[in-house]
């Protein structure tokens, strides 16, 4: 591709085509796994994307979006909220305790609960806001030191703790190690979810969502497959 030509991933027809293609792929993977095509929700990850990418996704009927930073999510979505009443925003990046109230106010679901102190802060935010906070517990299935998430052996205790605090714990989320086959990690997440009576499994990204669907994912989080490569490199964020 000539460097002077516009990035085709940014053109609206391409984003719309990619969305349609991914939806077809998801339905096919569901059928292949003997699951209903409605069993899997596509979370479109819009971190680093320009406003027009969000608009195109909305115009195709996409309503569930993932962001990994509280502040960028506010910039992206604060005003669109009013226009799109059925929007669902999911926080998929690490959350600092001091941003818990902001996150609880903006997001419908926080997928990255990974420690008791954060559960405490979210419970305070819920009480102040007079509403229930919906969460997933993020599990560090590969026990990677640099990665967020509770260790698998501590997951049951954190689920119990969050429930005790009044949070609505809907399920689990994981990001498998980049250099390993994801299947065993997805299987581990499903096993932890089952023994805790949890239905939601947020697992699978652009590179491995078909595998995740085979292992029971209910939510797949896709960025680059929909919008092309990101502008800014992925840095660990602490929002
Ligand atoms: C960025 C991100 C994604 C999307 O990644 P792609 O590989 O671009 O699909 C999914 N989950 C989390 C937690 C992310 O930070």
PDB file of C-alpha atoms and ligand atoms in Angstrom:
ATOM      1  CA  UNK A   1       0.000   0.000   0.000  1.00  0.00           C
ATOM      2  CA  UNK A   2       1.338   3.448  -0.909  1.00  0.00           C
ATOM      3  CA  UNK A   3       1.967   5.469   2.204  1.00  0.00           C
ATOM      4  CA  UNK A   4       0.194   8.491   0.709  1.00  0.00           C
ATOM      5  CA  UNK A   5      -3.120   6.681   0.281  1.00  0.00           C
ATOM      6  CA  UNK A   6      -5.700   6.926   3.058  1.00  0.00           C
ATOM      7  CA  UNK A   7      -5.745   4.033   5.462  1.00  0.00           C
ATOM      8  CA  UNK A   8      -8.556   1.838   4.129  1.00  0.00           C
ATOM      9  CA  UNK A   9      -9.272   0.565   7.622  1.00  0.00           C
ATOM     10  CA  UNK A  10     -10.424   4.069   8.475  1.00  0.00           C
ATOM     11  CA  UNK A  11     -12.959   4.379   5.689  1.00  0.00           C
ATOM     12  CA  UNK A  12     -16.496   3.836   6.792  1.00  0.00           C
ATOM     13  CA  UNK A  13     -17.314   1.168   4.232  1.00  0.00           C
ATOM     14  CA  UNK A  14     -14.379  -0.916   5.424  1.00  0.00           C
ATOM     15  CA  UNK A  15     -15.362  -0.693   9.069  1.00  0.00           C
ATOM     16  CA  UNK A  16     -18.951  -1.569   8.187  1.00  0.00           C
ATOM     17  CA  UNK A  17     -17.754  -4.487   6.052  1.00  0.00           C
ATOM     18  CA  UNK A  18     -15.482  -5.752   8.783  1.00  0.00           C
ATOM     19  CA  UNK A  19     -18.307  -5.579  11.309  1.00  0.00           C
ATOM     20  CA  UNK A  20     -20.576  -7.548   8.988  1.00  0.00           C
ATOM     21  CA  UNK A  21     -17.843 -10.098   8.317  1.00  0.00           C
ATOM     22  CA  UNK A  22     -17.063 -10.559  11.989  1.00  0.00           C
ATOM     23  CA  UNK A  23     -20.746 -10.982  12.825  1.00  0.00           C
ATOM     24  CA  UNK A  24     -20.958 -13.695  10.162  1.00  0.00           C
ATOM     25  CA  UNK A  25     -17.838 -15.362  11.578  1.00  0.00           C
ATOM     26  CA  UNK A  26     -19.256 -15.302  15.096  1.00  0.00           C
ATOM     27  CA  UNK A  27     -22.520 -16.854  13.936  1.00  0.00           C
ATOM     28  CA  UNK A  28     -20.610 -19.534  12.048  1.00  0.00           C
ATOM     29  CA  UNK A  29     -18.387 -20.319  15.035  1.00  0.00           C
ATOM     30  CA  UNK A  30     -21.511 -20.575  17.192  1.00  0.00           C
ATOM     31  CA  UNK A  31     -23.125 -23.012  14.782  1.00  0.00           C
ATOM     32  CA  UNK A  32     -19.906 -25.021  14.627  1.00  0.00           C
ATOM     33  CA  UNK A  33     -19.950 -25.280  18.411  1.00  0.00           C
ATOM     34  CA  UNK A  34     -23.610 -26.224  18.501  1.00  0.00           C
ATOM     35  CA  UNK A  35     -24.518 -22.914  20.090  1.00  0.00           C
ATOM     36  CA  UNK A  36     -27.132 -20.350  19.168  1.00  0.00           C
ATOM     37  CA  UNK A  37     -25.693 -17.411  17.173  1.00  0.00           C
ATOM     38  CA  UNK A  38     -27.353 -15.165  19.764  1.00  0.00           C
ATOM     39  CA  UNK A  39     -25.273 -16.791  22.498  1.00  0.00           C
ATOM     40  CA  UNK A  40     -22.286 -14.538  21.852  1.00  0.00           C
ATOM     41  CA  UNK A  41     -22.210 -10.759  22.232  1.00  0.00           C
ATOM     42  CA  UNK A  42     -19.740  -8.776  20.145  1.00  0.00           C
ATOM     43  CA  UNK A  43     -18.041  -6.077  22.233  1.00  0.00           C
ATOM     44  CA  UNK A  44     -16.481  -3.565  19.826  1.00  0.00           C
ATOM     45  CA  UNK A  45     -13.303  -2.204  21.392  1.00  0.00           C
ATOM     46  CA  UNK A  46     -12.989   1.469  20.455  1.00  0.00           C
ATOM     47  CA  UNK A  47      -9.914   2.504  22.440  1.00  0.00           C
ATOM     48  CA  UNK A  48      -7.695   4.820  20.351  1.00  0.00           C
ATOM     49  CA  UNK A  49     -10.303   5.042  17.596  1.00  0.00           C
ATOM     50  CA  UNK A  50     -11.447   8.329  16.081  1.00  0.00           C
ATOM     51  CA  UNK A  51     -14.997   9.520  16.488  1.00  0.00           C
ATOM     52  CA  UNK A  52     -16.029   8.526  12.959  1.00  0.00           C
ATOM     53  CA  UNK A  53     -15.198   4.886  13.652  1.00  0.00           C
ATOM     54  CA  UNK A  54     -17.626   4.974  16.596  1.00  0.00           C
ATOM     55  CA  UNK A  55     -20.270   6.610  14.408  1.00  0.00           C
ATOM     56  CA  UNK A  56     -19.902   3.996  11.688  1.00  0.00           C
ATOM     57  CA  UNK A  57     -20.189   1.161  14.196  1.00  0.00           C
ATOM     58  CA  UNK A  58     -23.305   2.762  15.688  1.00  0.00           C
ATOM     59  CA  UNK A  59     -24.804   3.193  12.218  1.00  0.00           C
ATOM     60  CA  UNK A  60     -24.520  -0.551  11.616  1.00  0.00           C
ATOM     61  CA  UNK A  61     -26.478  -1.257  14.786  1.00  0.00           C
ATOM     62  CA  UNK A  62     -23.523  -2.061  17.039  1.00  0.00           C
ATOM     63  CA  UNK A  63     -24.447  -1.149  20.619  1.00  0.00           C
ATOM     64  CA  UNK A  64     -21.964  -2.896  22.933  1.00  0.00           C
ATOM     65  CA  UNK A  65     -18.557  -1.218  23.237  1.00  0.00           C
ATOM     66  CA  UNK A  66     -15.404  -1.785  25.256  1.00  0.00           C
ATOM     67  CA  UNK A  67     -12.901   0.822  26.406  1.00  0.00           C
ATOM     68  CA  UNK A  68      -9.772   0.373  28.489  1.00  0.00           C
ATOM     69  CA  UNK A  69      -9.352   3.870  29.934  1.00  0.00           C
ATOM     70  CA  UNK A  70     -11.932   5.798  31.921  1.00  0.00           C
ATOM     71  CA  UNK A  71     -10.941   9.199  30.593  1.00  0.00           C
ATOM     72  CA  UNK A  72     -10.864   8.221  26.935  1.00  0.00           C
ATOM     73  CA  UNK A  73     -14.209   6.497  27.373  1.00  0.00           C
ATOM     74  CA  UNK A  74     -15.689   9.709  28.767  1.00  0.00           C
ATOM     75  CA  UNK A  75     -14.378  11.633  25.755  1.00  0.00           C
ATOM     76  CA  UNK A  76     -15.713   9.022  23.366  1.00  0.00           C
ATOM     77  CA  UNK A  77     -19.120   8.371  24.853  1.00  0.00           C
ATOM     78  CA  UNK A  78     -20.327  11.019  27.301  1.00  0.00           C
ATOM     79  CA  UNK A  79     -22.451  12.860  24.727  1.00  0.00           C
ATOM     80  CA  UNK A  80     -23.336   9.811  22.614  1.00  0.00           C
ATOM     81  CA  UNK A  81     -25.009   8.297  25.673  1.00  0.00           C
ATOM     82  CA  UNK A  82     -27.896  10.728  25.420  1.00  0.00           C
ATOM     83  CA  UNK A  83     -28.370  10.016  21.713  1.00  0.00           C
ATOM     84  CA  UNK A  84     -28.095   6.224  21.976  1.00  0.00           C
ATOM     85  CA  UNK A  85     -30.219   5.078  24.902  1.00  0.00           C
ATOM     86  CA  UNK A  86     -29.508   1.370  24.412  1.00  0.00           C
ATOM     87  CA  UNK A  87     -25.723   1.812  24.407  1.00  0.00           C
ATOM     88  CA  UNK A  88     -23.794  -0.614  26.620  1.00  0.00           C
ATOM     89  CA  UNK A  89     -20.303   0.395  27.747  1.00  0.00           C
ATOM     90  CA  UNK A  90     -17.914  -2.131  29.242  1.00  0.00           C
ATOM     91  CA  UNK A  91     -14.620  -1.274  30.946  1.00  0.00           C
ATOM     92  CA  UNK A  92     -11.987  -3.805  29.884  1.00  0.00           C
ATOM     93  CA  UNK A  93      -8.804  -2.106  31.187  1.00  0.00           C
ATOM     94  CA  UNK A  94      -7.297  -1.948  34.670  1.00  0.00           C
ATOM     95  CA  UNK A  95      -9.081   0.361  37.105  1.00  0.00           C
ATOM     96  CA  UNK A  96      -7.458   2.472  39.808  1.00  0.00           C
ATOM     97  CA  UNK A  97      -9.338   2.661  43.065  1.00  0.00           C
ATOM     98  CA  UNK A  98      -9.500   6.464  42.907  1.00  0.00           C
ATOM     99  CA  UNK A  99     -11.327   6.270  39.556  1.00  0.00           C
ATOM    100  CA  UNK A 100     -13.863   3.713  40.747  1.00  0.00           C
ATOM    101  CA  UNK A 101     -16.662   6.273  41.164  1.00  0.00           C
ATOM    102  CA  UNK A 102     -16.120   7.743  37.685  1.00  0.00           C
ATOM    103  CA  UNK A 103     -16.021   4.272  36.187  1.00  0.00           C
ATOM    104  CA  UNK A 104     -19.168   3.173  38.015  1.00  0.00           C
ATOM    105  CA  UNK A 105     -20.972   6.272  36.743  1.00  0.00           C
ATOM    106  CA  UNK A 106     -19.989   5.815  33.104  1.00  0.00           C
ATOM    107  CA  UNK A 107     -19.820   2.071  32.486  1.00  0.00           C
ATOM    108  CA  UNK A 108     -22.635  -0.451  32.489  1.00  0.00           C
ATOM    109  CA  UNK A 109     -20.261  -3.277  33.333  1.00  0.00           C
ATOM    110  CA  UNK A 110     -16.746  -3.256  34.784  1.00  0.00           C
ATOM    111  CA  UNK A 111     -14.945  -6.351  33.522  1.00  0.00           C
ATOM    112  CA  UNK A 112     -11.714  -5.863  35.446  1.00  0.00           C
ATOM    113  CA  UNK A 113     -12.461  -6.348  39.125  1.00  0.00           C
ATOM    114  CA  UNK A 114      -9.279  -7.997  40.401  1.00  0.00           C
ATOM    115  CA  UNK A 115      -8.833  -7.133  44.077  1.00  0.00           C
ATOM    116  CA  UNK A 116     -10.780  -6.646  47.277  1.00  0.00           C
ATOM    117  CA  UNK A 117      -9.863  -2.956  47.649  1.00  0.00           C
ATOM    118  CA  UNK A 118     -11.410  -2.229  44.264  1.00  0.00           C
ATOM    119  CA  UNK A 119     -14.553  -4.122  45.279  1.00  0.00           C
ATOM    120  CA  UNK A 120     -14.707  -1.899  48.368  1.00  0.00           C
ATOM    121  CA  UNK A 121     -14.382   1.264  46.268  1.00  0.00           C
ATOM    122  CA  UNK A 122     -17.034   0.101  43.791  1.00  0.00           C
ATOM    123  CA  UNK A 123     -19.385  -0.763  46.646  1.00  0.00           C
ATOM    124  CA  UNK A 124     -18.969   2.775  48.026  1.00  0.00           C
ATOM    125  CA  UNK A 125     -19.641   4.203  44.554  1.00  0.00           C
ATOM    126  CA  UNK A 126     -22.729   2.012  44.212  1.00  0.00           C
ATOM    127  CA  UNK A 127     -24.101   3.186  47.547  1.00  0.00           C
ATOM    128  CA  UNK A 128     -23.468   6.846  46.707  1.00  0.00           C
ATOM    129  CA  UNK A 129     -24.974   6.500  43.242  1.00  0.00           C
ATOM    130  CA  UNK A 130     -27.925   4.534  44.576  1.00  0.00           C
ATOM    131  CA  UNK A 131     -27.523   1.771  42.033  1.00  0.00           C
ATOM    132  CA  UNK A 132     -26.136  -1.689  41.538  1.00  0.00           C
ATOM    133  CA  UNK A 133     -22.694  -2.014  39.988  1.00  0.00           C
ATOM    134  CA  UNK A 134     -22.310  -4.905  37.535  1.00  0.00           C
ATOM    135  CA  UNK A 135     -18.879  -6.514  37.367  1.00  0.00           C
ATOM    136  CA  UNK A 136     -16.842  -9.366  35.961  1.00  0.00           C
ATOM    137  CA  UNK A 137     -13.856 -10.673  37.870  1.00  0.00           C
ATOM    138  CA  UNK A 138     -10.698 -10.643  35.770  1.00  0.00           C
ATOM    139  CA  UNK A 139      -8.647 -13.810  36.226  1.00  0.00           C
ATOM    140  CA  UNK A 140      -4.949 -13.909  35.387  1.00  0.00           C
ATOM    141  CA  UNK A 141      -5.188 -17.450  34.026  1.00  0.00           C
ATOM    142  CA  UNK A 142      -1.531 -17.552  33.044  1.00  0.00           C
ATOM    143  CA  UNK A 143      -0.361 -16.150  36.404  1.00  0.00           C
ATOM    144  CA  UNK A 144       1.709 -13.595  34.485  1.00  0.00           C
ATOM    145  CA  UNK A 145       3.413 -11.157  36.876  1.00  0.00           C
ATOM    146  CA  UNK A 146       2.909  -8.139  34.589  1.00  0.00           C
ATOM    147  CA  UNK A 147      -0.755  -8.834  33.915  1.00  0.00           C
ATOM    148  CA  UNK A 148      -3.781  -7.669  35.870  1.00  0.00           C
ATOM    149  CA  UNK A 149      -6.267 -10.137  37.266  1.00  0.00           C
ATOM    150  CA  UNK A 150      -6.721 -12.263  40.344  1.00  0.00           C
ATOM    151  CA  UNK A 151      -4.804 -15.541  40.423  1.00  0.00           C
ATOM    152  CA  UNK A 152      -6.970 -18.567  39.591  1.00  0.00           C
ATOM    153  CA  UNK A 153      -6.626 -19.962  43.122  1.00  0.00           C
ATOM    154  CA  UNK A 154      -7.897 -16.679  44.605  1.00  0.00           C
ATOM    155  CA  UNK A 155     -10.798 -16.201  42.200  1.00  0.00           C
ATOM    156  CA  UNK A 156     -13.507 -17.967  44.256  1.00  0.00           C
ATOM    157  CA  UNK A 157     -12.698 -15.851  47.303  1.00  0.00           C
ATOM    158  CA  UNK A 158     -12.852 -12.588  45.342  1.00  0.00           C
ATOM    159  CA  UNK A 159     -16.176 -13.569  43.745  1.00  0.00           C
ATOM    160  CA  UNK A 160     -17.573 -14.281  47.213  1.00  0.00           C
ATOM    161  CA  UNK A 161     -16.161 -11.055  48.612  1.00  0.00           C
ATOM    162  CA  UNK A 162     -17.627  -8.933  45.788  1.00  0.00           C
ATOM    163  CA  UNK A 163     -21.029 -10.580  46.196  1.00  0.00           C
ATOM    164  CA  UNK A 164     -20.889  -9.956  49.904  1.00  0.00           C
ATOM    165  CA  UNK A 165     -20.227  -6.276  49.172  1.00  0.00           C
ATOM    166  CA  UNK A 166     -23.427  -6.143  47.108  1.00  0.00           C
ATOM    167  CA  UNK A 167     -21.811  -5.989  43.680  1.00  0.00           C
ATOM    168  CA  UNK A 168     -23.625  -7.822  40.913  1.00  0.00           C
ATOM    169  CA  UNK A 169     -21.027 -10.377  39.827  1.00  0.00           C
ATOM    170  CA  UNK A 170     -22.065 -11.569  36.363  1.00  0.00           C
ATOM    171  CA  UNK A 171     -19.045 -13.558  35.277  1.00  0.00           C
ATOM    172  CA  UNK A 172     -15.338 -13.717  34.535  1.00  0.00           C
ATOM    173  CA  UNK A 173     -12.917 -12.192  32.069  1.00  0.00           C
ATOM    174  CA  UNK A 174      -9.414 -13.226  30.978  1.00  0.00           C
ATOM    175  CA  UNK A 175      -6.622 -12.343  28.568  1.00  0.00           C
ATOM    176  CA  UNK A 176      -4.519 -15.452  27.882  1.00  0.00           C
ATOM    177  CA  UNK A 177      -0.727 -15.146  27.601  1.00  0.00           C
ATOM    178  CA  UNK A 178       0.225 -13.948  24.125  1.00  0.00           C
ATOM    179  CA  UNK A 179       2.675 -16.800  23.545  1.00  0.00           C
ATOM    180  CA  UNK A 180       0.495 -19.735  24.578  1.00  0.00           C
ATOM    181  CA  UNK A 181      -2.384 -21.623  23.032  1.00  0.00           C
ATOM    182  CA  UNK A 182      -5.481 -19.896  24.422  1.00  0.00           C
ATOM    183  CA  UNK A 183      -7.714 -22.963  24.685  1.00  0.00           C
ATOM    184  CA  UNK A 184      -6.561 -24.208  28.103  1.00  0.00           C
ATOM    185  CA  UNK A 185      -6.937 -20.674  29.507  1.00  0.00           C
ATOM    186  CA  UNK A 186     -10.479 -20.397  28.195  1.00  0.00           C
ATOM    187  CA  UNK A 187     -11.250 -23.837  29.639  1.00  0.00           C
ATOM    188  CA  UNK A 188      -9.873 -22.809  33.031  1.00  0.00           C
ATOM    189  CA  UNK A 189     -11.975 -19.634  33.044  1.00  0.00           C
ATOM    190  CA  UNK A 190     -15.099 -21.638  32.202  1.00  0.00           C
ATOM    191  CA  UNK A 191     -14.353 -24.098  34.991  1.00  0.00           C
ATOM    192  CA  UNK A 192     -13.959 -21.328  37.587  1.00  0.00           C
ATOM    193  CA  UNK A 193     -17.173 -19.696  36.345  1.00  0.00           C
ATOM    194  CA  UNK A 194     -19.168 -22.922  36.588  1.00  0.00           C
ATOM    195  CA  UNK A 195     -18.165 -23.706  40.128  1.00  0.00           C
ATOM    196  CA  UNK A 196     -19.151 -20.172  41.136  1.00  0.00           C
ATOM    197  CA  UNK A 197     -22.485 -20.250  39.328  1.00  0.00           C
ATOM    198  CA  UNK A 198     -21.482 -17.515  36.866  1.00  0.00           C
ATOM    199  CA  UNK A 199     -22.873 -17.288  33.318  1.00  0.00           C
ATOM    200  CA  UNK A 200     -20.850 -14.578  31.585  1.00  0.00           C
ATOM    201  CA  UNK A 201     -17.480 -15.407  30.035  1.00  0.00           C
ATOM    202  CA  UNK A 202     -15.682 -12.461  28.429  1.00  0.00           C
ATOM    203  CA  UNK A 203     -12.871 -14.112  26.509  1.00  0.00           C
ATOM    204  CA  UNK A 204     -11.521 -13.980  22.987  1.00  0.00           C
ATOM    205  CA  UNK A 205      -9.981 -11.081  21.064  1.00  0.00           C
ATOM    206  CA  UNK A 206      -9.300 -10.513  17.361  1.00  0.00           C
ATOM    207  CA  UNK A 207      -6.768 -13.338  17.170  1.00  0.00           C
ATOM    208  CA  UNK A 208      -8.610 -16.037  19.067  1.00  0.00           C
ATOM    209  CA  UNK A 209     -12.342 -15.331  19.248  1.00  0.00           C
ATOM    210  CA  UNK A 210     -13.351 -18.402  17.248  1.00  0.00           C
ATOM    211  CA  UNK A 211     -11.491 -20.592  19.740  1.00  0.00           C
ATOM    212  CA  UNK A 212     -13.056 -18.700  22.634  1.00  0.00           C
ATOM    213  CA  UNK A 213     -16.538 -19.328  21.228  1.00  0.00           C
ATOM    214  CA  UNK A 214     -15.783 -23.055  21.105  1.00  0.00           C
ATOM    215  CA  UNK A 215     -14.896 -22.867  24.800  1.00  0.00           C
ATOM    216  CA  UNK A 216     -18.101 -21.089  25.739  1.00  0.00           C
ATOM    217  CA  UNK A 217     -17.386 -17.366  25.472  1.00  0.00           C
ATOM    218  CA  UNK A 218     -20.507 -15.240  25.885  1.00  0.00           C
ATOM    219  CA  UNK A 219     -18.687 -11.972  25.065  1.00  0.00           C
ATOM    220  CA  UNK A 220     -15.823 -11.524  22.610  1.00  0.00           C
ATOM    221  CA  UNK A 221     -13.840  -8.259  22.694  1.00  0.00           C
ATOM    222  CA  UNK A 222     -12.697  -7.191  19.235  1.00  0.00           C
ATOM    223  CA  UNK A 223     -10.693  -4.132  18.264  1.00  0.00           C
ATOM    224  CA  UNK A 224      -8.273  -4.558  15.376  1.00  0.00           C
ATOM    225  CA  UNK A 225     -10.456  -7.062  13.519  1.00  0.00           C
ATOM    226  CA  UNK A 226     -13.079  -4.321  13.243  1.00  0.00           C
ATOM    227  CA  UNK A 227     -11.131  -1.087  13.055  1.00  0.00           C
ATOM    228  CA  UNK A 228      -7.680  -2.067  11.787  1.00  0.00           C
ATOM    229  CA  UNK A 229      -4.475  -1.575  13.688  1.00  0.00           C
ATOM    230  CA  UNK A 230      -4.508   0.952  16.501  1.00  0.00           C
ATOM    231  CA  UNK A 231      -2.827   4.381  16.246  1.00  0.00           C
ATOM    232  CA  UNK A 232      -1.166   4.284  19.603  1.00  0.00           C
ATOM    233  CA  UNK A 233       0.754   1.247  20.720  1.00  0.00           C
ATOM    234  CA  UNK A 234      -0.852  -0.746  23.445  1.00  0.00           C
ATOM    235  CA  UNK A 235       0.539   0.373  26.747  1.00  0.00           C
ATOM    236  CA  UNK A 236      -0.571  -0.987  30.062  1.00  0.00           C
ATOM    237  CA  UNK A 237      -2.993   1.641  31.302  1.00  0.00           C
ATOM    238  CA  UNK A 238      -3.817   2.343  34.909  1.00  0.00           C
ATOM    239  CA  UNK A 239      -7.013   4.295  34.805  1.00  0.00           C
TER     240      UNK A 239
HETATM  241  C1  LIG B   1      -7.481  -3.895  23.243  1.00  0.00           C
HETATM  242  C2  LIG B   1      -8.175  -4.991  23.937  1.00  0.00           C
HETATM  243  C3  LIG B   1      -8.960  -5.917  23.211  1.00  0.00           C
HETATM  244  C4  LIG B   1      -9.085  -5.901  21.701  1.00  0.00           C
HETATM  245  O1  LIG B   1      -7.905  -6.396  21.157  1.00  0.00           O
HETATM  246  P1  LIG B   1      -7.785  -6.777  19.598  1.00  0.00           P
HETATM  247  O2  LIG B   1      -6.692  -7.775  19.560  1.00  0.00           O
HETATM  248  O3  LIG B   1      -7.481  -5.521  18.874  1.00  0.00           O
HETATM  249  O4  LIG B   1      -9.081  -7.357  19.188  1.00  0.00           O
HETATM  250  C5  LIG B   1      -9.628  -6.887  23.934  1.00  0.00           C
HETATM  251  N1  LIG B   1      -9.529  -6.963  25.281  1.00  0.00           N
HETATM  252  C6  LIG B   1      -8.787  -6.101  26.000  1.00  0.00           C
HETATM  253  C7  LIG B   1      -8.723  -6.244  27.468  1.00  0.00           C
HETATM  254  C8  LIG B   1      -8.081  -5.095  25.352  1.00  0.00           C
HETATM  255  O5  LIG B   1      -7.336  -4.233  26.077  1.00  0.00           O
END
